[in-house]
Short mmCIF file of C-alpha atoms in Angstrom, two decimals:
data_model
loop_
_atom_site.label_atom_id
_atom_site.label_comp_id
_atom_site.label_asym_id
_atom_site.label_seq_id
_atom_site.Cartn_x
_atom_site.Cartn_y
_atom_site.Cartn_z
CA MET F 250 -11.31 -7.86 -10.62
CA GLU F 251 -9.33 -9.76 -13.24
CA LYS F 252 -6.10 -8.06 -12.05
CA LEU F 253 -6.62 -9.46 -8.57
CA LYS F 254 -7.38 -12.93 -9.90
CA ASN F 255 -4.18 -12.89 -11.98
CA ILE F 256 -2.08 -11.76 -9.02
CA LEU F 257 -3.56 -14.47 -6.79
CA THR F 258 -2.97 -17.05 -9.51
CA ASP F 259 0.70 -16.05 -9.60
CA LEU F 260 1.09 -15.81 -5.81
CA ILE F 261 -0.84 -18.82 -4.55
CA GLN F 262 -2.01 -20.67 -7.67
CA ILE F 263 -5.66 -20.04 -6.79
CA THR F 264 -8.10 -22.44 -8.45
CA GLU F 265 -11.33 -21.40 -10.14
CA ASP F 266 -13.35 -22.77 -7.17
CA GLU F 267 -11.19 -20.88 -4.65
CA TRP F 268 -11.52 -17.72 -6.74
CA GLU F 269 -15.31 -18.06 -6.71
CA ILE F 270 -15.29 -18.38 -2.90
CA LEU F 271 -13.19 -15.22 -2.57
CA LYS F 272 -14.93 -13.26 -5.31
CA GLU F 273 -18.31 -13.40 -3.58
CA LYS F 274 -16.72 -11.96 -0.40
CA LEU F 275 -14.93 -9.02 -2.01
CA ILE F 276 -16.36 -5.58 -1.29
CA PHE F 277 -16.06 -3.09 -4.16
CA GLN F 278 -15.40 0.47 -2.99
CA HIS F 279 -14.92 3.74 -4.82
CA TYR F 280 -13.08 6.74 -3.37
CA LYS F 281 -12.88 10.25 -4.75
CA ALA F 282 -9.55 12.07 -4.67
CA LYS F 283 -8.55 13.18 -1.16
CA SER F 284 -11.17 11.00 0.51
CA VAL F 285 -10.43 8.90 3.58
CA VAL F 286 -10.15 5.14 3.10
CA SER F 287 -9.48 4.44 6.79
CA SER F 288 -8.68 6.58 9.83
CA GLU F 289 -6.17 6.70 12.62
CA GLY F 290 -7.68 5.53 15.89
CA LYS F 291 -10.14 3.13 14.28
CA ILE F 292 -9.55 -0.59 14.00
CA GLU F 293 -8.62 -1.50 10.43
CA ASP F 294 -11.11 -4.03 9.17
CA ALA F 295 -9.80 -4.62 5.67
CA VAL F 296 -6.92 -5.15 3.32
CA TYR F 297 -7.50 -3.21 0.10
CA PHE F 298 -6.53 -4.34 -3.37
CA ILE F 299 -6.25 -1.27 -5.60
CA ASP F 300 -7.87 -2.04 -8.92
CA GLN F 301 -7.22 1.47 -10.14
CA GLY F 302 -5.98 4.57 -8.36
CA LEU F 303 -3.41 5.84 -5.92
CA ILE F 304 -3.57 5.66 -2.11
CA ARG F 305 -1.19 6.84 0.59
CA SER F 306 -0.64 5.92 4.21
CA TYR F 307 0.31 8.70 6.61
CA TYR F 308 0.11 9.77 10.23
CA LEU F 309 0.05 13.16 11.90
CA GLN F 310 2.81 14.31 14.22
CA ASP F 311 2.42 17.76 15.75
CA GLY F 312 -0.03 18.63 12.96
CA LYS F 313 2.45 17.59 10.26
CA GLU F 314 1.70 14.76 7.82
CA ILE F 315 4.33 12.00 7.74
CA ASN F 316 3.84 9.77 4.70
CA THR F 317 4.74 6.13 5.21
CA TYR F 318 3.61 4.27 2.08
CA PHE F 319 2.15 4.70 -1.40
CA ALA F 320 0.32 2.08 -3.45
CA CYS F 321 -1.34 2.08 -6.87
CA ASP F 322 -2.96 -0.21 -9.46
CA GLY F 323 -2.48 -3.89 -8.72
CA GLN F 324 -1.11 -3.40 -5.21
CA PHE F 325 -2.40 -4.00 -1.69
CA ILE F 326 -2.60 -1.45 1.10
CA SER F 327 -3.90 -1.44 4.65
CA SER F 328 -3.14 -0.14 8.11
CA TYR F 329 -1.64 -3.57 8.37
CA SER F 330 -0.51 -3.61 12.01
CA SER F 331 -4.04 -2.58 13.03
CA PHE F 332 -5.55 -5.18 10.70
CA ILE F 333 -3.56 -8.13 12.05
CA SER F 334 -3.73 -7.08 15.72
CA GLN F 335 -7.27 -5.66 15.57
CA THR F 336 -6.12 -2.63 17.57
CA PRO F 337 -6.62 1.07 16.69
CA ALA F 338 -4.69 2.21 13.61
CA LEU F 339 -1.77 4.59 13.99
CA GLU F 340 -2.13 5.93 10.46
CA ASN F 341 -4.65 7.16 7.92
CA LEU F 342 -5.21 5.89 4.41
CA GLU F 343 -6.23 8.49 1.84
CA ALA F 344 -6.95 8.32 -1.88
CA ILE F 345 -4.55 10.69 -3.63
CA GLU F 346 -6.64 10.40 -6.77
CA GLU F 347 -9.92 8.74 -7.63
CA SER F 348 -9.51 5.08 -6.70
CA THR F 349 -11.44 1.83 -6.92
CA VAL F 350 -10.56 -1.02 -4.58
CA TYR F 351 -11.68 -4.46 -3.54
CA ALA F 352 -11.70 -4.82 0.23
CA ILE F 353 -11.18 -8.12 2.01
CA SER F 354 -12.45 -7.88 5.58
CA PHE F 355 -10.70 -9.32 8.63
CA GLU F 356 -13.66 -11.65 9.15
CA THR F 357 -13.49 -12.84 5.54
CA MET F 358 -9.74 -13.50 5.81
CA ALA F 359 -10.33 -15.58 8.95
CA GLU F 360 -13.05 -17.57 7.13
CA LEU F 361 -10.83 -18.08 4.09
CA TYR F 362 -7.97 -19.34 6.27
CA GLN F 363 -10.33 -22.08 7.46
CA LYS F 364 -11.52 -23.00 3.96
CA ALA F 365 -8.24 -23.42 2.11
CA SER F 366 -4.58 -23.47 3.07
CA LYS F 367 -3.81 -21.35 0.00
CA PHE F 368 -5.48 -18.41 1.71
CA GLU F 369 -3.27 -18.94 4.76
CA LYS F 370 -0.35 -18.85 2.34
CA LEU F 371 -1.66 -15.54 0.99
CA GLY F 372 -1.83 -14.13 4.53
CA ARG F 373 1.72 -15.31 5.20
CA ILE F 374 3.02 -13.82 1.95
CA MET F 375 1.33 -10.48 2.70
CA ALA F 376 2.81 -10.45 6.23
CA GLU F 377 6.28 -11.33 4.93
CA LYS F 378 6.18 -8.66 2.23
CA ASN F 379 4.98 -6.08 4.73
CA TYR F 380 7.75 -7.00 7.17
CA LEU F 381 10.45 -6.88 4.47
CA CYS F 382 9.14 -3.52 3.27
CA VAL F 383 9.37 -2.05 6.78
CA ILE F 384 12.88 -3.44 7.38
CA GLU F 385 14.16 -2.19 4.02
CA ARG F 386 12.59 1.25 4.51
CA THR F 387 14.13 1.56 7.97
CA ARG F 388 17.57 0.64 6.63
CA LYS F 389 17.33 3.13 3.78
CA MET F 390 16.14 5.93 6.07
CA GLN F 391 19.16 5.37 8.33
CA ILE F 392 21.98 5.02 5.81
CA LEU F 393 21.14 6.74 2.53
CA THR F 394 21.73 10.39 1.68
CA ALA F 395 18.82 12.51 0.44
CA LYS F 396 19.96 12.04 -3.17
CA GLU F 397 20.34 8.26 -2.71
CA LYS F 398 16.88 8.05 -1.10
CA TYR F 399 15.27 9.85 -4.03
CA LEU F 400 17.16 7.82 -6.66
CA ASP F 401 16.10 4.63 -4.88
CA PHE F 402 12.51 5.90 -4.73
CA ILE F 403 12.29 6.60 -8.46
CA GLN F 404 13.89 3.22 -9.26
CA THR F 405 11.81 1.20 -6.80
CA TYR F 406 8.32 2.66 -6.98
CA ALA F 407 5.88 2.42 -9.88
CA ASP F 408 6.03 5.28 -12.40
CA LYS F 409 2.48 6.22 -11.49
CA ILE F 410 3.56 6.87 -7.90
CA VAL F 411 6.76 8.70 -8.88
CA HIS F 412 4.94 11.01 -11.30
CA ARG F 413 1.56 11.55 -9.60
CA VAL F 414 2.30 11.80 -5.87
CA PRO F 415 2.76 15.45 -4.87
CA GLN F 416 6.43 16.33 -4.26
CA HIS F 417 5.86 17.46 -0.65
CA GLN F 418 4.40 14.01 0.13
CA ILE F 419 7.40 12.28 -1.46
CA ALA F 420 9.74 14.52 0.57
CA SER F 421 7.87 13.58 3.74
CA TYR F 422 8.10 9.89 2.85
CA LEU F 423 11.84 10.19 2.26
CA GLY F 424 12.33 12.09 5.52
CA ILE F 425 13.75 15.18 3.86
CA ALA F 426 12.60 18.78 3.56
CA PRO F 427 10.70 19.71 0.37
CA GLU F 428 13.46 22.25 -0.44
CA SER F 429 16.08 19.50 -0.20
CA LEU F 430 14.05 17.33 -2.56
CA SER F 431 13.86 20.24 -5.03
CA ARG F 432 17.66 20.60 -4.91
CA VAL F 433 18.15 16.85 -5.37
CA ARG F 434 15.76 16.77 -8.32
CA LYS F 435 17.57 19.72 -9.89
CA GLN F 436 20.96 17.97 -9.42
CA ILE F 437 19.65 14.80 -11.02
CA SER F 438 18.18 16.59 -14.04
CA ILE F 439 21.47 18.49 -14.57
CA SER F 440 23.71 15.42 -14.31
#
């Protein structure tokens, strides 16, 4: 919980009183590896702060998993469009490995927005970061080669994600075939 407090102190300069208000509303959850955090078709009711672990976001298209995001220790994850619109989620969240999170419910966020403007600032920052992430990902998917996508991935994402996410999930995220990713990885290790 201290990780979250430190992040909120950096992001919104949360006071001890504001932290106490939030802390009592946090919901601690534990997920085993490969367990579902939230499901496609259900309304997302929480934003999750990952205290420890690794979680992915993905959707199914014609029975094939398309990975859209990975998050680990000290990061937030959610089916964010579902969370903010309170409409059914288009993706699933799954723990890649054993994970512990603190969930902040939609109702709690709404209450916090009323109690202190700093929490509204937090909501705005989360929305802005999410938007920028989507825009940047779209740009990269459209203009980068497979090798450039992978090099960007290993430079941008946390080491834990780069080294612990299965290669077929990384390939899916990058929009390339697993065989292409293998060739790219081989080229990089040779050069």
